[in-house]
JSON list of C-alpha atoms in Angstrom, two decimals:
[
{"chain": "A", "resi": 1, "resn": "MET", "atom": "CA", "xyz": [-24.74, 18.33, 25.06]},
{"chain": "A", "resi": 2, "resn": "LYS", "atom": "CA", "xyz": [-22.59, 17.95, 21.96]},
{"chain": "A", "resi": 3, "resn": "THR", "atom": "CA", "xyz": [-20.21, 14.97, 21.86]},
{"chain": "A", "resi": 4, "resn": "GLU", "atom": "CA", "xyz": [-16.67, 15.38, 20.53]},
{"chain": "A", "resi": 5, "resn": "ILE", "atom": "CA", "xyz": [-16.37, 13.30, 17.34]},
{"chain": "A", "resi": 6, "resn": "ARG", "atom": "CA", "xyz": [-12.97, 11.92, 18.35]},
{"chain": "A", "resi": 7, "resn": "PHE", "atom": "CA", "xyz": [-14.72, 10.00, 21.11]},
{"chain": "A", "resi": 8, "resn": "THR", "atom": "CA", "xyz": [-17.13, 8.17, 18.78]},
{"chain": "A", "resi": 9, "resn": "HIS", "atom": "CA", "xyz": [-17.37, 4.54, 19.94]},
{"chain": "A", "resi": 10, "resn": "GLN", "atom": "CA", "xyz": [-15.27, 5.36, 23.03]},
{"chain": "A", "resi": 11, "resn": "SER", "atom": "CA", "xyz": [-17.00, 2.73, 25.17]},
{"chain": "A", "resi": 12, "resn": "LEU", "atom": "CA", "xyz": [-16.29, 0.04, 22.56]},
{"chain": "A", "resi": 13, "resn": "VAL", "atom": "CA", "xyz": [-12.67, 1.14, 22.24]},
{"chain": "A", "resi": 14, "resn": "GLU", "atom": "CA", "xyz": [-12.14, 1.18, 26.00]},
{"chain": "A", "resi": 15, "resn": "SER", "atom": "CA", "xyz": [-13.76, -2.24, 26.40]},
{"chain": "A", "resi": 16, "resn": "SER", "atom": "CA", "xyz": [-11.61, -3.54, 23.56]},
{"chain": "A", "resi": 17, "resn": "LYS", "atom": "CA", "xyz": [-8.50, -2.17, 25.28]},
{"chain": "A", "resi": 18, "resn": "SER", "atom": "CA", "xyz": [-9.33, -4.34, 28.29]},
{"chain": "A", "resi": 19, "resn": "GLY", "atom": "CA", "xyz": [-9.63, -7.44, 26.05]},
{"chain": "A", "resi": 20, "resn": "ASP", "atom": "CA", "xyz": [-13.41, -7.61, 25.58]},
{"chain": "A", "resi": 21, "resn": "ARG", "atom": "CA", "xyz": [-13.79, -9.77, 22.44]},
{"chain": "A", "resi": 22, "resn": "THR", "atom": "CA", "xyz": [-17.44, -8.79, 21.98]},
{"chain": "A", "resi": 23, "resn": "ALA", "atom": "CA", "xyz": [-16.50, -5.10, 21.86]},
{"chain": "A", "resi": 24, "resn": "GLN", "atom": "CA", "xyz": [-13.69, -5.89, 19.42]},
{"chain": "A", "resi": 25, "resn": "TYR", "atom": "CA", "xyz": [-16.12, -7.75, 17.18]},
{"chain": "A", "resi": 26, "resn": "GLN", "atom": "CA", "xyz": [-18.55, -4.82, 17.32]},
{"chain": "A", "resi": 27, "resn": "LEU", "atom": "CA", "xyz": [-15.78, -2.42, 16.26]},
{"chain": "A", "resi": 28, "resn": "TYR", "atom": "CA", "xyz": [-14.81, -4.83, 13.50]},
{"chain": "A", "resi": 29, "resn": "GLU", "atom": "CA", "xyz": [-18.40, -4.96, 12.23]},
{"chain": "A", "resi": 30, "resn": "LEU", "atom": "CA", "xyz": [-18.66, -1.17, 12.29]},
{"chain": "A", "resi": 31, "resn": "TYR", "atom": "CA", "xyz": [-15.52, -0.59, 10.23]},
{"chain": "A", "resi": 32, "resn": "VAL", "atom": "CA", "xyz": [-14.73, -3.69, 8.15]},
{"chain": "A", "resi": 33, "resn": "ASP", "atom": "CA", "xyz": [-16.62, -2.65, 5.00]},
{"chain": "A", "resi": 34, "resn": "ALA", "atom": "CA", "xyz": [-15.15, 0.85, 4.87]},
{"chain": "A", "resi": 35, "resn": "MET", "atom": "CA", "xyz": [-11.62, -0.46, 5.49]},
{"chain": "A", "resi": 36, "resn": "TYR", "atom": "CA", "xyz": [-12.06, -3.11, 2.79]},
{"chain": "A", "resi": 37, "resn": "ASN", "atom": "CA", "xyz": [-13.14, -0.43, 0.29]},
{"chain": "A", "resi": 38, "resn": "ILE", "atom": "CA", "xyz": [-10.08, 1.68, 1.14]},
{"chain": "A", "resi": 39, "resn": "SER", "atom": "CA", "xyz": [-7.73, -1.26, 0.67]},
{"chain": "A", "resi": 40, "resn": "MET", "atom": "CA", "xyz": [-9.41, -2.28, -2.60]},
{"chain": "A", "resi": 41, "resn": "ARG", "atom": "CA", "xyz": [-8.83, 1.21, -4.03]},
{"chain": "A", "resi": 42, "resn": "PHE", "atom": "CA", "xyz": [-5.11, 0.68, -3.52]},
{"chain": "A", "resi": 43, "resn": "LEU", "atom": "CA", "xyz": [-4.69, -3.00, -4.26]},
{"chain": "A", "resi": 44, "resn": "GLY", "atom": "CA", "xyz": [-7.46, -3.87, -6.70]},
{"chain": "A", "resi": 45, "resn": "ILE", "atom": "CA", "xyz": [-7.27, -7.55, -5.73]},
{"chain": "A", "resi": 46, "resn": "LYS", "atom": "CA", "xyz": [-10.07, -8.84, -3.48]},
{"chain": "A", "resi": 47, "resn": "GLU", "atom": "CA", "xyz": [-8.01, -11.44, -1.64]},
{"chain": "A", "resi": 48, "resn": "ASP", "atom": "CA", "xyz": [-5.11, -9.06, -0.98]},
{"chain": "A", "resi": 49, "resn": "ALA", "atom": "CA", "xyz": [-7.50, -6.40, 0.32]},
{"chain": "A", "resi": 50, "resn": "GLU", "atom": "CA", "xyz": [-9.18, -8.93, 2.63]},
{"chain": "A", "resi": 51, "resn": "ASP", "atom": "CA", "xyz": [-5.79, -10.02, 4.00]},
{"chain": "A", "resi": 52, "resn": "ILE", "atom": "CA", "xyz": [-4.69, -6.42, 4.57]},
{"chain": "A", "resi": 53, "resn": "VAL", "atom": "CA", "xyz": [-7.92, -5.57, 6.39]},
{"chain": "A", "resi": 54, "resn": "GLN", "atom": "CA", "xyz": [-7.61, -8.61, 8.66]},
{"chain": "A", "resi": 55, "resn": "ASP", "atom": "CA", "xyz": [-3.96, -7.81, 9.43]},
{"chain": "A", "resi": 56, "resn": "SER", "atom": "CA", "xyz": [-4.90, -4.19, 10.09]},
{"chain": "A", "resi": 57, "resn": "PHE", "atom": "CA", "xyz": [-7.56, -5.12, 12.62]},
{"chain": "A", "resi": 58, "resn": "VAL", "atom": "CA", "xyz": [-5.19, -7.55, 14.36]},
{"chain": "A", "resi": 59, "resn": "ASP", "atom": "CA", "xyz": [-2.52, -4.82, 14.58]},
{"chain": "A", "resi": 60, "resn": "ALA", "atom": "CA", "xyz": [-5.06, -2.25, 15.73]},
{"chain": "A", "resi": 61, "resn": "PHE", "atom": "CA", "xyz": [-6.36, -4.46, 18.54]},
{"chain": "A", "resi": 62, "resn": "ARG", "atom": "CA", "xyz": [-2.82, -5.38, 19.60]},
{"chain": "A", "resi": 63, "resn": "ASN", "atom": "CA", "xyz": [-1.84, -1.71, 19.72]},
{"chain": "A", "resi": 64, "resn": "LEU", "atom": "CA", "xyz": [-5.00, -0.13, 21.14]},
{"chain": "A", "resi": 65, "resn": "GLU", "atom": "CA", "xyz": [-3.05, 1.29, 24.06]},
{"chain": "A", "resi": 66, "resn": "LYS", "atom": "CA", "xyz": [-1.38, 3.60, 21.51]},
{"chain": "A", "resi": 67, "resn": "PHE", "atom": "CA", "xyz": [-4.75, 5.02, 20.47]},
{"chain": "A", "resi": 68, "resn": "LYS", "atom": "CA", "xyz": [-5.11, 8.28, 22.43]},
{"chain": "A", "resi": 69, "resn": "TYR", "atom": "CA", "xyz": [-8.23, 9.87, 20.83]},
{"chain": "A", "resi": 70, "resn": "GLU", "atom": "CA", "xyz": [-6.16, 12.38, 18.86]},
{"chain": "A", "resi": 71, "resn": "SER", "atom": "CA", "xyz": [-8.44, 11.39, 15.97]},
{"chain": "A", "resi": 72, "resn": "THR", "atom": "CA", "xyz": [-11.45, 9.12, 15.63]},
{"chain": "A", "resi": 73, "resn": "PHE", "atom": "CA", "xyz": [-10.89, 5.39, 15.91]},
{"chain": "A", "resi": 74, "resn": "GLY", "atom": "CA", "xyz": [-11.95, 5.10, 12.26]},
{"chain": "A", "resi": 75, "resn": "ALA", "atom": "CA", "xyz": [-9.34, 7.62, 11.11]},
{"chain": "A", "resi": 76, "resn": "TRP", "atom": "CA", "xyz": [-6.65, 5.83, 13.14]},
{"chain": "A", "resi": 77, "resn": "LEU", "atom": "CA", "xyz": [-7.65, 2.46, 11.68]},
{"chain": "A", "resi": 78, "resn": "LYS", "atom": "CA", "xyz": [-7.82, 3.96, 8.17]},
{"chain": "A", "resi": 79, "resn": "ARG", "atom": "CA", "xyz": [-4.21, 5.12, 8.48]},
{"chain": "A", "resi": 80, "resn": "ILE", "atom": "CA", "xyz": [-3.19, 1.56, 9.43]},
{"chain": "A", "resi": 81, "resn": "VAL", "atom": "CA", "xyz": [-5.05, 0.10, 6.44]},
{"chain": "A", "resi": 82, "resn": "ILE", "atom": "CA", "xyz": [-3.55, 2.62, 4.00]},
{"chain": "A", "resi": 83, "resn": "ASN", "atom": "CA", "xyz": [-0.02, 2.07, 5.31]},
{"chain": "A", "resi": 84, "resn": "LYS", "atom": "CA", "xyz": [-0.39, -1.71, 5.13]},
{"chain": "A", "resi": 85, "resn": "SER", "atom": "CA", "xyz": [-1.84, -1.50, 1.61]},
{"chain": "A", "resi": 86, "resn": "ILE", "atom": "CA", "xyz": [1.04, 0.65, 0.41]},
{"chain": "A", "resi": 87, "resn": "ASN", "atom": "CA", "xyz": [3.60, -1.59, 2.12]},
{"chain": "A", "resi": 88, "resn": "HIS", "atom": "CA", "xyz": [1.98, -4.58, 0.43]},
{"chain": "A", "resi": 89, "resn": "LEU", "atom": "CA", "xyz": [2.45, -2.92, -2.96]},
{"chain": "A", "resi": 90, "resn": "LYS", "atom": "CA", "xyz": [6.07, -2.13, -2.10]},
{"chain": "A", "resi": 91, "resn": "VAL", "atom": "CA", "xyz": [6.70, -5.77, -1.17]},
{"chain": "A", "resi": 92, "resn": "LYS", "atom": "CA", "xyz": [5.23, -6.83, -4.50]},
{"chain": "A", "resi": 93, "resn": "ARG", "atom": "CA", "xyz": [7.74, -4.37, -5.98]},
{"chain": "A", "resi": 94, "resn": "LEU", "atom": "CA", "xyz": [5.16, -2.40, -7.90]},
{"chain": "A", "resi": 95, "resn": "PRO", "atom": "CA", "xyz": [6.74, 0.90, -8.94]},
{"chain": "A", "resi": 96, "resn": "LEU", "atom": "CA", "xyz": [5.47, 4.13, -7.44]},
{"chain": "A", "resi": 97, "resn": "ALA", "atom": "CA", "xyz": [6.42, 6.03, -10.60]},
{"chain": "A", "resi": 98, "resn": "ALA", "atom": "CA", "xyz": [9.09, 8.16, -8.93]},
{"chain": "A", "resi": 99, "resn": "MET", "atom": "CA", "xyz": [9.25, 11.54, -10.58]},
{"chain": "A", "resi": 100, "resn": "ASP", "atom": "CA", "xyz": [12.28, 13.18, -8.92]},
{"chain": "A", "resi": 101, "resn": "ASP", "atom": "CA", "xyz": [14.41, 12.99, -12.08]},
{"chain": "A", "resi": 102, "resn": "HIS", "atom": "CA", "xyz": [11.89, 14.76, -14.28]},
{"chain": "A", "resi": 103, "resn": "GLU", "atom": "CA", "xyz": [11.21, 18.41, -14.89]},
{"chain": "A", "resi": 104, "resn": "PHE", "atom": "CA", "xyz": [7.67, 19.59, -14.26]},
{"chain": "A", "resi": 105, "resn": "HIS", "atom": "CA", "xyz": [5.70, 22.58, -15.43]},
{"chain": "A", "resi": 106, "resn": "LEU", "atom": "CA", "xyz": [2.61, 23.05, -13.33]},
{"chain": "A", "resi": 107, "resn": "ILE", "atom": "CA", "xyz": [-0.32, 24.97, -14.72]},
{"chain": "A", "resi": 108, "resn": "GLU", "atom": "CA", "xyz": [-3.19, 26.78, -13.07]},
{"chain": "A", "resi": 109, "resn": "GLU", "atom": "CA", "xyz": [-6.23, 24.81, -11.99]},
{"chain": "A", "resi": 110, "resn": "VAL", "atom": "CA", "xyz": [-8.99, 24.54, -14.60]},
{"chain": "A", "resi": 111, "resn": "GLU", "atom": "CA", "xyz": [-12.52, 25.50, -13.62]},
{"chain": "A", "resi": 112, "resn": "CYS", "atom": "CA", "xyz": [-14.86, 22.52, -13.35]},
{"chain": "A", "resi": 113, "resn": "GLU", "atom": "CA", "xyz": [-18.31, 22.25, -14.87]},
{"chain": "A", "resi": 114, "resn": "LYS", "atom": "CA", "xyz": [-21.34, 20.55, -13.38]},
{"chain": "A", "resi": 115, "resn": "VAL", "atom": "CA", "xyz": [-20.86, 16.76, -13.25]},
{"chain": "A", "resi": 116, "resn": "ASP", "atom": "CA", "xyz": [-23.46, 14.01, -13.79]},
{"chain": "A", "resi": 117, "resn": "ALA", "atom": "CA", "xyz": [-23.46, 10.34, -12.80]},
{"chain": "A", "resi": 118, "resn": "ILE", "atom": "CA", "xyz": [-22.05, 9.24, -16.16]},
{"chain": "A", "resi": 119, "resn": "ASP", "atom": "CA", "xyz": [-19.02, 11.47, -15.62]},
{"chain": "A", "resi": 120, "resn": "ILE", "atom": "CA", "xyz": [-18.46, 9.97, -12.18]},
{"chain": "A", "resi": 121, "resn": "LEU", "atom": "CA", "xyz": [-18.43, 6.46, -13.67]},
{"chain": "A", "resi": 122, "resn": "LYS", "atom": "CA", "xyz": [-15.91, 7.65, -16.26]},
{"chain": "A", "resi": 123, "resn": "VAL", "atom": "CA", "xyz": [-13.71, 9.07, -13.49]},
{"chain": "A", "resi": 124, "resn": "LYS", "atom": "CA", "xyz": [-13.84, 5.79, -11.55]},
{"chain": "A", "resi": 125, "resn": "SER", "atom": "CA", "xyz": [-13.00, 3.85, -14.68]},
{"chain": "A", "resi": 126, "resn": "GLY", "atom": "CA", "xyz": [-10.22, 6.30, -15.51]},
{"chain": "A", "resi": 127, "resn": "ILE", "atom": "CA", "xyz": [-8.67, 5.97, -12.06]},
{"chain": "A", "resi": 128, "resn": "GLU", "atom": "CA", "xyz": [-8.57, 2.19, -12.48]},
{"chain": "A", "resi": 129, "resn": "LYS", "atom": "CA", "xyz": [-6.64, 2.62, -15.74]},
{"chain": "A", "resi": 130, "resn": "LEU", "atom": "CA", "xyz": [-3.96, 4.88, -14.21]},
{"chain": "A", "resi": 131, "resn": "PRO", "atom": "CA", "xyz": [-0.46, 3.51, -13.55]},
{"chain": "A", "resi": 132, "resn": "VAL", "atom": "CA", "xyz": [-0.08, 2.31, -9.95]},
{"chain": "A", "resi": 133, "resn": "GLY", "atom": "CA", "xyz": [1.92, 5.31, -8.72]},
{"chain": "A", "resi": 134, "resn": "TYR", "atom": "CA", "xyz": [-0.56, 7.80, -10.14]},
{"chain": "A", "resi": 135, "resn": "LYS", "atom": "CA", "xyz": [-3.49, 5.80, -8.80]},
{"chain": "A", "resi": 136, "resn": "GLN", "atom": "CA", "xyz": [-1.99, 5.90, -5.30]},
{"chain": "A", "resi": 137, "resn": "ILE", "atom": "CA", "xyz": [-1.52, 9.67, -5.37]},
{"chain": "A", "resi": 138, "resn": "ILE", "atom": "CA", "xyz": [-5.06, 10.24, -6.68]},
{"chain": "A", "resi": 139, "resn": "ASN", "atom": "CA", "xyz": [-6.52, 7.87, -4.05]},
{"chain": "A", "resi": 140, "resn": "LEU", "atom": "CA", "xyz": [-4.60, 9.42, -1.18]},
{"chain": "A", "resi": 141, "resn": "TYR", "atom": "CA", "xyz": [-5.19, 13.04, -2.19]},
{"chain": "A", "resi": 142, "resn": "LEU", "atom": "CA", "xyz": [-8.69, 13.08, -3.65]},
{"chain": "A", "resi": 143, "resn": "LEU", "atom": "CA", "xyz": [-10.41, 10.10, -2.06]},
{"chain": "A", "resi": 144, "resn": "GLU", "atom": "CA", "xyz": [-8.72, 9.77, 1.33]},
{"chain": "A", "resi": 145, "resn": "GLY", "atom": "CA", "xyz": [-8.15, 13.49, 1.91]},
{"chain": "A", "resi": 146, "resn": "PHE", "atom": "CA", "xyz": [-4.43, 13.35, 2.67]},
{"chain": "A", "resi": 147, "resn": "ASP", "atom": "CA", "xyz": [-2.38, 16.48, 2.06]},
{"chain": "A", "resi": 148, "resn": "HIS", "atom": "CA", "xyz": [0.95, 16.38, 0.21]},
{"chain": "A", "resi": 149, "resn": "ASN", "atom": "CA", "xyz": [2.99, 16.34, 3.44]},
{"chain": "A", "resi": 150, "resn": "GLU", "atom": "CA", "xyz": [1.09, 13.27, 4.65]},
{"chain": "A", "resi": 151, "resn": "ILE", "atom": "CA", "xyz": [1.43, 11.59, 1.25]},
{"chain": "A", "resi": 152, "resn": "SER", "atom": "CA", "xyz": [5.17, 12.21, 1.25]},
{"chain": "A", "resi": 153, "resn": "ASP", "atom": "CA", "xyz": [5.44, 10.56, 4.68]},
{"chain": "A", "resi": 154, "resn": "VAL", "atom": "CA", "xyz": [3.30, 7.56, 3.71]},
{"chain": "A", "resi": 155, "resn": "LEU", "atom": "CA", "xyz": [5.00, 6.93, 0.36]},
{"chain": "A", "resi": 156, "resn": "GLY", "atom": "CA", "xyz": [8.51, 7.94, 1.38]},
{"chain": "A", "resi": 157, "resn": "ILE", "atom": "CA", "xyz": [8.79, 10.64, -1.30]},
{"chain": "A", "resi": 158, "resn": "THR", "atom": "CA", "xyz": [9.33, 14.38, -1.12]},
{"chain": "A", "resi": 159, "resn": "THR", "atom": "CA", "xyz": [6.43, 16.80, -0.85]},
{"chain": "A", "resi": 160, "resn": "SER", "atom": "CA", "xyz": [7.34, 18.31, -4.22]},
{"chain": "A", "resi": 161, "resn": "THR", "atom": "CA", "xyz": [7.31, 14.84, -5.79]},
{"chain": "A", "resi": 162, "resn": "SER", "atom": "CA", "xyz": [3.86, 14.25, -4.33]},
{"chain": "A", "resi": 163, "resn": "LYS", "atom": "CA", "xyz": [2.61, 17.52, -5.81]},
{"chain": "A", "resi": 164, "resn": "SER", "atom": "CA", "xyz": [4.20, 16.84, -9.17]},
{"chain": "A", "resi": 165, "resn": "GLN", "atom": "CA", "xyz": [2.86, 13.30, -9.34]},
{"chain": "A", "resi": 166, "resn": "TYR", "atom": "CA", "xyz": [-0.59, 14.53, -8.40]},
{"chain": "A", "resi": 167, "resn": "HIS", "atom": "CA", "xyz": [-0.62, 17.08, -11.23]},
{"chain": "A", "resi": 168, "resn": "ARG", "atom": "CA", "xyz": [0.72, 14.54, -13.73]},
{"chain": "A", "resi": 169, "resn": "ALA", "atom": "CA", "xyz": [-1.78, 11.92, -12.52]},
{"chain": "A", "resi": 170, "resn": "LYS", "atom": "CA", "xyz": [-4.61, 14.42, -12.88]},
{"chain": "A", "resi": 171, "resn": "LYS", "atom": "CA", "xyz": [-3.48, 15.27, -16.42]},
{"chain": "A", "resi": 172, "resn": "LYS", "atom": "CA", "xyz": [-3.24, 11.58, -17.32]},
{"chain": "A", "resi": 173, "resn": "LEU", "atom": "CA", "xyz": [-6.66, 10.94, -15.79]},
{"chain": "A", "resi": 174, "resn": "VAL", "atom": "CA", "xyz": [-8.20, 13.66, -17.94]},
{"chain": "A", "resi": 175, "resn": "GLU", "atom": "CA", "xyz": [-6.59, 12.11, -21.04]},
{"chain": "A", "resi": 176, "resn": "ILE", "atom": "CA", "xyz": [-7.99, 8.69, -20.14]},
{"chain": "A", "resi": 177, "resn": "ILE", "atom": "CA", "xyz": [-11.45, 10.04, -19.40]},
{"chain": "A", "resi": 178, "resn": "ASN", "atom": "CA", "xyz": [-11.52, 11.87, -22.73]},
{"chain": "A", "resi": 179, "resn": "THR", "atom": "CA", "xyz": [-10.98, 8.55, -24.53]},
{"chain": "A", "resi": 180, "resn": "LEU", "atom": "CA", "xyz": [-13.86, 6.83, -22.70]}
]
């Protein structure tokens, strides 16, 4: 019998809903590393990422009654971590590189060639060198799998701005990679 993926760790989630600290700790252990990595991609500062992850778990456990298995627990928690990471950046007043006032000319997608490990390291390094706003768009779209509608909701920008920033970020990333 095939199990629906949304119900992964259902027994731990249900026990956690009823206040079982052991179940909460088990969920924490299952997800803490992945959530830390997500937050680090946005914040880049170890201590800030650790704080965001802790706050995210506290919020998640306080609001477990709102979790209705519309997604996996991990996806729900990931959304909390991403939102908290972005809000943290907003509080620090780091610009999101708003692009509404600029004119954009989008071009067709370029075909990709086969990639080796060295290229992947260059891409990672290139992403780290991007301006914060571009880095957020690249992280959300390419690494976290958000679509432009979701990105616009999370960042409080229009869908067209999300698309434009993504294309500009991709162009800038290629420029950076070519200098590495």
